mmCIF file of C-alpha atoms in Angstrom:
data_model
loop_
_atom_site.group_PDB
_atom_site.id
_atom_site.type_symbol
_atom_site.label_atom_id
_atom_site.label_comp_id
_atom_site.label_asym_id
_atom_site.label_seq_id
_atom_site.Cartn_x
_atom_site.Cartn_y
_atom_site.Cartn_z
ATOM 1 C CA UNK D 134 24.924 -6.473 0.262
ATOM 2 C CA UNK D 135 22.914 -3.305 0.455
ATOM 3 C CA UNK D 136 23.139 -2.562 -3.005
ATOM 4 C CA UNK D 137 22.018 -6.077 -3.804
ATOM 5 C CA UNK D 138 18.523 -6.126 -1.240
ATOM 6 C CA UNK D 139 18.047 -2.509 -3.269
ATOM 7 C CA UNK D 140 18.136 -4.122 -6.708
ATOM 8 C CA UNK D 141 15.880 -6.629 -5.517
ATOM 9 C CA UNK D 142 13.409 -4.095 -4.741
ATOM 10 C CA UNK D 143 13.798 -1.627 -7.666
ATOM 11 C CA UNK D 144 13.063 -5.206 -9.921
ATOM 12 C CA UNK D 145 10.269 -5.556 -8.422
ATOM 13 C CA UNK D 146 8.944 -2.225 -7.675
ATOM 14 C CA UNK D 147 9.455 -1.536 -11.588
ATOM 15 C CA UNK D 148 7.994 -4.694 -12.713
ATOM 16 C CA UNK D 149 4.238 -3.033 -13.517
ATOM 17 C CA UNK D 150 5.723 0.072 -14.723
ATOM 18 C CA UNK D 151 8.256 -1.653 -17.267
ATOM 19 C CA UNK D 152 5.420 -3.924 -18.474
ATOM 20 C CA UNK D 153 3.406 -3.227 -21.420
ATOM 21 C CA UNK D 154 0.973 -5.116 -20.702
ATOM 22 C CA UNK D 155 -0.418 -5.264 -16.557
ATOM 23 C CA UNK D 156 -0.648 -9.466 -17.139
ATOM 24 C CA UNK D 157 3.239 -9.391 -17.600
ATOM 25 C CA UNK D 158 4.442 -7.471 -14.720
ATOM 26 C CA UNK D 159 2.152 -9.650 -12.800
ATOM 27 C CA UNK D 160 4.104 -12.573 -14.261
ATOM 28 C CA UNK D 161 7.778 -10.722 -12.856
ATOM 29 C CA UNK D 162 6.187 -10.638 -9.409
ATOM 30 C CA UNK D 163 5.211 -14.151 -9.164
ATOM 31 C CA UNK D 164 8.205 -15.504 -11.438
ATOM 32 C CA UNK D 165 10.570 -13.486 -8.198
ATOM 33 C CA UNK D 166 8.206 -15.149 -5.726
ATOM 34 C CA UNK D 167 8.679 -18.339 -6.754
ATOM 35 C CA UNK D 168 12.836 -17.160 -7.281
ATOM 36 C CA UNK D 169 13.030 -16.526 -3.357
ATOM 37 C CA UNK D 170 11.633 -20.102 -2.516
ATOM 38 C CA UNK D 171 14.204 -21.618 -5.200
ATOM 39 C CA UNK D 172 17.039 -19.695 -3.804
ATOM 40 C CA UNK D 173 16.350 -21.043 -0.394
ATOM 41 C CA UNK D 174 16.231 -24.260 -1.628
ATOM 42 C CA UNK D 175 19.576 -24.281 -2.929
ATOM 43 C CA UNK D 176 18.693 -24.187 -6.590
ATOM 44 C CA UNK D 177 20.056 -22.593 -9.075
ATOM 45 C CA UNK D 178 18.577 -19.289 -11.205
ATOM 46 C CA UNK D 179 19.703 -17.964 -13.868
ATOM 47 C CA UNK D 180 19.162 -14.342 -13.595
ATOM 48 C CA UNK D 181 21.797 -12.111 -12.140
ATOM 49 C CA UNK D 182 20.044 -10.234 -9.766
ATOM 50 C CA UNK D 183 18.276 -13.489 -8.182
ATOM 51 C CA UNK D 184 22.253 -15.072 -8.071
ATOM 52 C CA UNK D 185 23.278 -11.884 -5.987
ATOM 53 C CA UNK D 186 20.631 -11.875 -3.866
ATOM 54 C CA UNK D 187 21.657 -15.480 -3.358
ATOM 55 C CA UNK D 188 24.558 -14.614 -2.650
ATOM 56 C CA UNK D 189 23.869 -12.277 0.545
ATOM 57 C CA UNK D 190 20.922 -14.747 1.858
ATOM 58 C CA UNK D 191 23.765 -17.129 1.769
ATOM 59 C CA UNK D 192 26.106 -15.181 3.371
ATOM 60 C CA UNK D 193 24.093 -13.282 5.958
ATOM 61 C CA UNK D 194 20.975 -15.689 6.651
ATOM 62 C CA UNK D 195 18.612 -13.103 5.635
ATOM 63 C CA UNK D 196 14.968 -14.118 6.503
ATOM 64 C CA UNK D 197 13.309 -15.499 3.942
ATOM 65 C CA UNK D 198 9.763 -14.381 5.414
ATOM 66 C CA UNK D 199 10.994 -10.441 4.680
ATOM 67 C CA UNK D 200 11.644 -11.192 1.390
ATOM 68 C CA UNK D 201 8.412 -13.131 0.476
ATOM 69 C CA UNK D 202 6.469 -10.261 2.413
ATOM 70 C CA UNK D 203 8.089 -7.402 0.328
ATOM 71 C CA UNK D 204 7.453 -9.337 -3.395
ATOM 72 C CA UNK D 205 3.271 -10.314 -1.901
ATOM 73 C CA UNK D 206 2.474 -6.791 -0.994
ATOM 74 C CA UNK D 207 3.660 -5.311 -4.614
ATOM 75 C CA UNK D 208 1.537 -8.670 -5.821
ATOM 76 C CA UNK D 209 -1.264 -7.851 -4.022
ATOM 77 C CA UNK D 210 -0.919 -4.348 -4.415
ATOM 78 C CA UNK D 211 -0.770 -5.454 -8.669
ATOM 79 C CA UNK D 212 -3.724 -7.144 -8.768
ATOM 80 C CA UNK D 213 -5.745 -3.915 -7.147
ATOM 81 C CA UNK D 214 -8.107 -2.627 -9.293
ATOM 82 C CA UNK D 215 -7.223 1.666 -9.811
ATOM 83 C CA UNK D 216 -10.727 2.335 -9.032
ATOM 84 C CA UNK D 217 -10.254 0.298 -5.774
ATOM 85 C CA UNK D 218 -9.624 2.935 -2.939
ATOM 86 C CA UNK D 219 -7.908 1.683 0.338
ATOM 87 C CA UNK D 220 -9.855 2.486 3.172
ATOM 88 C CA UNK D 221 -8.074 4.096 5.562
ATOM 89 C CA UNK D 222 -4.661 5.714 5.946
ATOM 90 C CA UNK D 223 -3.048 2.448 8.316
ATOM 91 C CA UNK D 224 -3.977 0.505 4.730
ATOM 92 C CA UNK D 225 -1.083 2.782 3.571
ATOM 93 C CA UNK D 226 1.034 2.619 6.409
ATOM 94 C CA UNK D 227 0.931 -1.224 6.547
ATOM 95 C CA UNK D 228 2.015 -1.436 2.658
ATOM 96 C CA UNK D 229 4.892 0.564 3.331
ATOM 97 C CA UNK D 230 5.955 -1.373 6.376
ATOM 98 C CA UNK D 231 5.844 -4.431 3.693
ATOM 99 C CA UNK D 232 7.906 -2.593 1.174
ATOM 100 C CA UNK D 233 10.055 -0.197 2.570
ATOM 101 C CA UNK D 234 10.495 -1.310 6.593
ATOM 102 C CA UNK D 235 11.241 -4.962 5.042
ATOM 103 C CA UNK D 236 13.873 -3.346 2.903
ATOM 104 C CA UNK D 237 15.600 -1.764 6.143
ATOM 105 C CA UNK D 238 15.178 -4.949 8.031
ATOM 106 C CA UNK D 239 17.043 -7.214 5.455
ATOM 107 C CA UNK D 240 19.652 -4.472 4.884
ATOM 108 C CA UNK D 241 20.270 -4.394 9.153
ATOM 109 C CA UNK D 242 20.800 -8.556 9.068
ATOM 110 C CA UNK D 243 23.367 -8.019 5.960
ATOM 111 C CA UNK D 244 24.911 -6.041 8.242
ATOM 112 C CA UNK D 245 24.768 -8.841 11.092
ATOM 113 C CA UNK D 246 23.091 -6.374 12.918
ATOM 114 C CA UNK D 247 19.869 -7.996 15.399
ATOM 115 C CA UNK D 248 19.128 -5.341 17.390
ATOM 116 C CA UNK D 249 15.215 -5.016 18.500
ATOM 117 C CA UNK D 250 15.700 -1.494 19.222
ATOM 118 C CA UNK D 251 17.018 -0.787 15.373
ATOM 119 C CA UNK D 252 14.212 -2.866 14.008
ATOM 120 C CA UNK D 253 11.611 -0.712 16.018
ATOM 121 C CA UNK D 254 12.854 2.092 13.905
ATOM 122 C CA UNK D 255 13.335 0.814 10.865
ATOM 123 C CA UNK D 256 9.841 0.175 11.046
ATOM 124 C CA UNK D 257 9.165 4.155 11.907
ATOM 125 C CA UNK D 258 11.698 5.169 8.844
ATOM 126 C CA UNK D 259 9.866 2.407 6.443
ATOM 127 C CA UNK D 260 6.693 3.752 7.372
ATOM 128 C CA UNK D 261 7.356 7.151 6.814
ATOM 129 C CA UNK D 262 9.153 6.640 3.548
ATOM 130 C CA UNK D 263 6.881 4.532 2.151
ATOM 131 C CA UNK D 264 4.092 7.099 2.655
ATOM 132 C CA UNK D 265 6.305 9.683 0.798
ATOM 133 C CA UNK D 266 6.731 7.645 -2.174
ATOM 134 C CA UNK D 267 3.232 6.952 -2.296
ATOM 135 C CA UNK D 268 2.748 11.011 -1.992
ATOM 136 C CA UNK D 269 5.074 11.348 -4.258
ATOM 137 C CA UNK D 270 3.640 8.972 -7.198
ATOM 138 C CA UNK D 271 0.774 10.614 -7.162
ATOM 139 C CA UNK D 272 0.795 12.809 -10.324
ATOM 140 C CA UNK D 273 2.306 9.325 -11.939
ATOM 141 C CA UNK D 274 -0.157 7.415 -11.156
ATOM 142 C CA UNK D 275 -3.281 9.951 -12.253
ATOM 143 C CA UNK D 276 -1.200 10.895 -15.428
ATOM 144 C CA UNK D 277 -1.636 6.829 -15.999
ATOM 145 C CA UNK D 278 -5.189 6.486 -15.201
ATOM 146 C CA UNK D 279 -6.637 9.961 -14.004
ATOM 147 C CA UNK D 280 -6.757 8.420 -10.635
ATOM 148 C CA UNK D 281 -4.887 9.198 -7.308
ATOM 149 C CA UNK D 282 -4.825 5.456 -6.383
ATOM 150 C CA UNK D 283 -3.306 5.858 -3.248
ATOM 151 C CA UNK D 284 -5.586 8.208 -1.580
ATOM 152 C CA UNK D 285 -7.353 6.635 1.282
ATOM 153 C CA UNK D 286 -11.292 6.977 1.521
ATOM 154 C CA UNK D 287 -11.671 8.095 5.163
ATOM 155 C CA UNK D 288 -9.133 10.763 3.412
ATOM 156 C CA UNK D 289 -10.673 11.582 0.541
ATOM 157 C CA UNK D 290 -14.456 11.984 2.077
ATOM 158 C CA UNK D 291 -13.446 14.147 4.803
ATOM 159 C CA UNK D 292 -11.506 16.674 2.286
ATOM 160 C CA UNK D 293 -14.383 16.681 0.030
ATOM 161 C CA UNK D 294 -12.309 14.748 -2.818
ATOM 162 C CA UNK D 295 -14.945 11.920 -3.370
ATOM 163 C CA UNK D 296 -17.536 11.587 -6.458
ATOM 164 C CA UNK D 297 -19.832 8.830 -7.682
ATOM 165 C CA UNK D 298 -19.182 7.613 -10.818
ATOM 166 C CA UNK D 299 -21.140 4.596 -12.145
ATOM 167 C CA UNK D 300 -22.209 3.640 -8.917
ATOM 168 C CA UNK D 301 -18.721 3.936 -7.784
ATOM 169 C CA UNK D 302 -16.811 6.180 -5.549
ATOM 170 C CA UNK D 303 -13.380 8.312 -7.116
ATOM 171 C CA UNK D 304 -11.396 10.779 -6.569
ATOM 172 C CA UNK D 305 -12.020 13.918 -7.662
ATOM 173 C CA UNK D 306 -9.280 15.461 -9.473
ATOM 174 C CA UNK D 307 -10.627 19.075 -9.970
ATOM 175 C CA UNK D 308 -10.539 20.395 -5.667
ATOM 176 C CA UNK D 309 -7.002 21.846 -5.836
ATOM 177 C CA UNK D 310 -7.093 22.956 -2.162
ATOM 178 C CA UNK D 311 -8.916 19.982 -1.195
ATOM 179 C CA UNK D 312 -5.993 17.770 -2.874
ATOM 180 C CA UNK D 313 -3.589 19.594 -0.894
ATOM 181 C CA UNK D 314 -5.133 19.119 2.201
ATOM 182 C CA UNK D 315 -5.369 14.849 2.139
ATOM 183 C CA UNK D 316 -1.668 15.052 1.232
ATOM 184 C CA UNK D 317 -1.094 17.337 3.605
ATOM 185 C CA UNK D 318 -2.528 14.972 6.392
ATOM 186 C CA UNK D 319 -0.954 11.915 4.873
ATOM 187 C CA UNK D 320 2.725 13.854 5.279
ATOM 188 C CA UNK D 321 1.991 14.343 8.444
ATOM 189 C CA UNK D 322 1.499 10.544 9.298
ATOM 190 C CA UNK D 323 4.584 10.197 7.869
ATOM 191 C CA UNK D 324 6.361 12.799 9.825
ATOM 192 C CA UNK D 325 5.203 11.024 13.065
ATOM 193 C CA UNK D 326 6.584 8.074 11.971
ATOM 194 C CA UNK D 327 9.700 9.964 11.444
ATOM 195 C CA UNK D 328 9.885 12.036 14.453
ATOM 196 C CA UNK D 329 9.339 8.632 16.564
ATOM 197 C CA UNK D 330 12.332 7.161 14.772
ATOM 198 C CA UNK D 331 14.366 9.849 15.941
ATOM 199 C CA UNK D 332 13.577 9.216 19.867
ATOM 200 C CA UNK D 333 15.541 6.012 19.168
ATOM 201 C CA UNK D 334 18.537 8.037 17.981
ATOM 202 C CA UNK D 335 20.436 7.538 20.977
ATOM 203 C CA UNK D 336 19.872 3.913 21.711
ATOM 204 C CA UNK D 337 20.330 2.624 18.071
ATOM 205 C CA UNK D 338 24.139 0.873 17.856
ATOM 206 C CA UNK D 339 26.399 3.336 15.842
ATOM 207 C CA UNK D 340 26.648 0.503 13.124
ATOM 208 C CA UNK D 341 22.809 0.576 12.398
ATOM 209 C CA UNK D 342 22.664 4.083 11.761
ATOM 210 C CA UNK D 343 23.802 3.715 7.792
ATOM 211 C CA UNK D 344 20.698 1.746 7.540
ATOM 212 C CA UNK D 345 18.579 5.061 8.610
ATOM 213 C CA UNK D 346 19.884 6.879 5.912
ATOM 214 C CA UNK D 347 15.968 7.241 4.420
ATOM 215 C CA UNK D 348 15.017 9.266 7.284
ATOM 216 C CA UNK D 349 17.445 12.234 5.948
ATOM 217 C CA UNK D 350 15.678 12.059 2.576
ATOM 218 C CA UNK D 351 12.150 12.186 4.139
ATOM 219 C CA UNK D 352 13.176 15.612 6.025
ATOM 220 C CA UNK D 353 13.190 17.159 2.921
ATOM 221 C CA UNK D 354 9.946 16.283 1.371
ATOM 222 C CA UNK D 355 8.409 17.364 4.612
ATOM 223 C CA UNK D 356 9.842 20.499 3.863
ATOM 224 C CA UNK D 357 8.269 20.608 0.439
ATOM 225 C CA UNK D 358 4.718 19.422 1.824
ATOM 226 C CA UNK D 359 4.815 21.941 4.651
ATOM 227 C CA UNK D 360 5.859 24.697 1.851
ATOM 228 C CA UNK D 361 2.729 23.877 -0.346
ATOM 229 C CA UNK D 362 0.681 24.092 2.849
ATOM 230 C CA UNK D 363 1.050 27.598 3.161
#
């Protein structure tokens, strides 16, 4: 069941990239929104992925409202212009809640598991993931456009990475040190998130702690951030 919720989410987290054209992986997106309301009403879809994930909503009575959350924040996130800069770093944290926490959620209720306690950190681990893979897409994303689209602004201005252009405000790619420093700040949001997951350690039922397996993979880009910090 956990390999299906994660082939959910690599579908539609690679439905922009895999597109040619932006207008088409717009149209995955909405054709997998409209996929989750016709698997929970009982109809039938002929795509293997959506018949799996069938499958395990079936089975375990996964919530339909994490499911529809996850696929509306990459939509929303899709129809963002490159150019338009989030605002502040809890812009970021709240997209990976939607993406990544939602993820752990669903794969906790596959594994019958309703704790409030394990949702509380999969919430801290989502949140600190999800700001990693944003960190991490980075030189992806500016290779695409020549924009670090996932640089906040209250961020950017107060590392001296902001230029006007057009009447507009971007990120300036040339401050190396400056750079550093906003992702340096932005890792350390994360690690927060992270450390705060761990205080739960002890109270989190043995059979949720599979679930938390993202937390060991964020240790080690912390590692790497704190490394570049030097």
């Amino acid at each position: 069941s956990a390999f299906v919720l994660r082939a959910f989410n690599v579908e539609t987290a690679r439905a922009m990239d895999v597109a040619s054209d932006p207008k088409i992986g717009l149209m995955r997106l909405l054709w997998w929104q409209e996929a989750i309301d016709n698997i929970f009403a009982n109809k039938l879809i002929e795509h293997q992925a959506a018949q799996a994930l069938a499958s395990v909503i079936s089975e375990h009575k996964i919530s339909k409202s994490w499911l529809k959350r996850s696929v509306e924040a990459r939509i929303n996130d899709a129809r963002r212009e490159v150019t338009d800069i989030p605002e502040t770093v809890e812009e970021l944290e709240k997209y990976a809640e939607d993406i990544v926490s939602t993820l752990l959620y669903t794969t906790l209720q596959a594994g019958d598991i309703r704790s409030t306690v394990a949702d509380h950190a999969a919430s801290h681990i989502g949140k600190a993931s999800g700001l990693l893979l944003l960190l991490k897409s980075l030189p992806y994303h500016a290779s695409r456009n020549f924009q670090f689209s996932y640089i906040p602004f209250e961020v950017a201005a107060k590392h001296g990475l902001l230029v006007q252009q057009g009447g507009r405000s971007e990120i300036c790619l040339d401050s190396r040190e400056g750079l550093r420093d906003a992702v340096f700040e932005i890792a350390s949001v994360a690690n927060a998130h992270l450390q705060k997951a761990r205080e739960f350690a002890g109270t989190v039922l043995a059979e949720a702690l599979p679930s938390a397996s993202a937390s060991c993979a964020c240790s080690g880009y912390f590692g790497f951030f704190e490394s570049c910090a030097v």
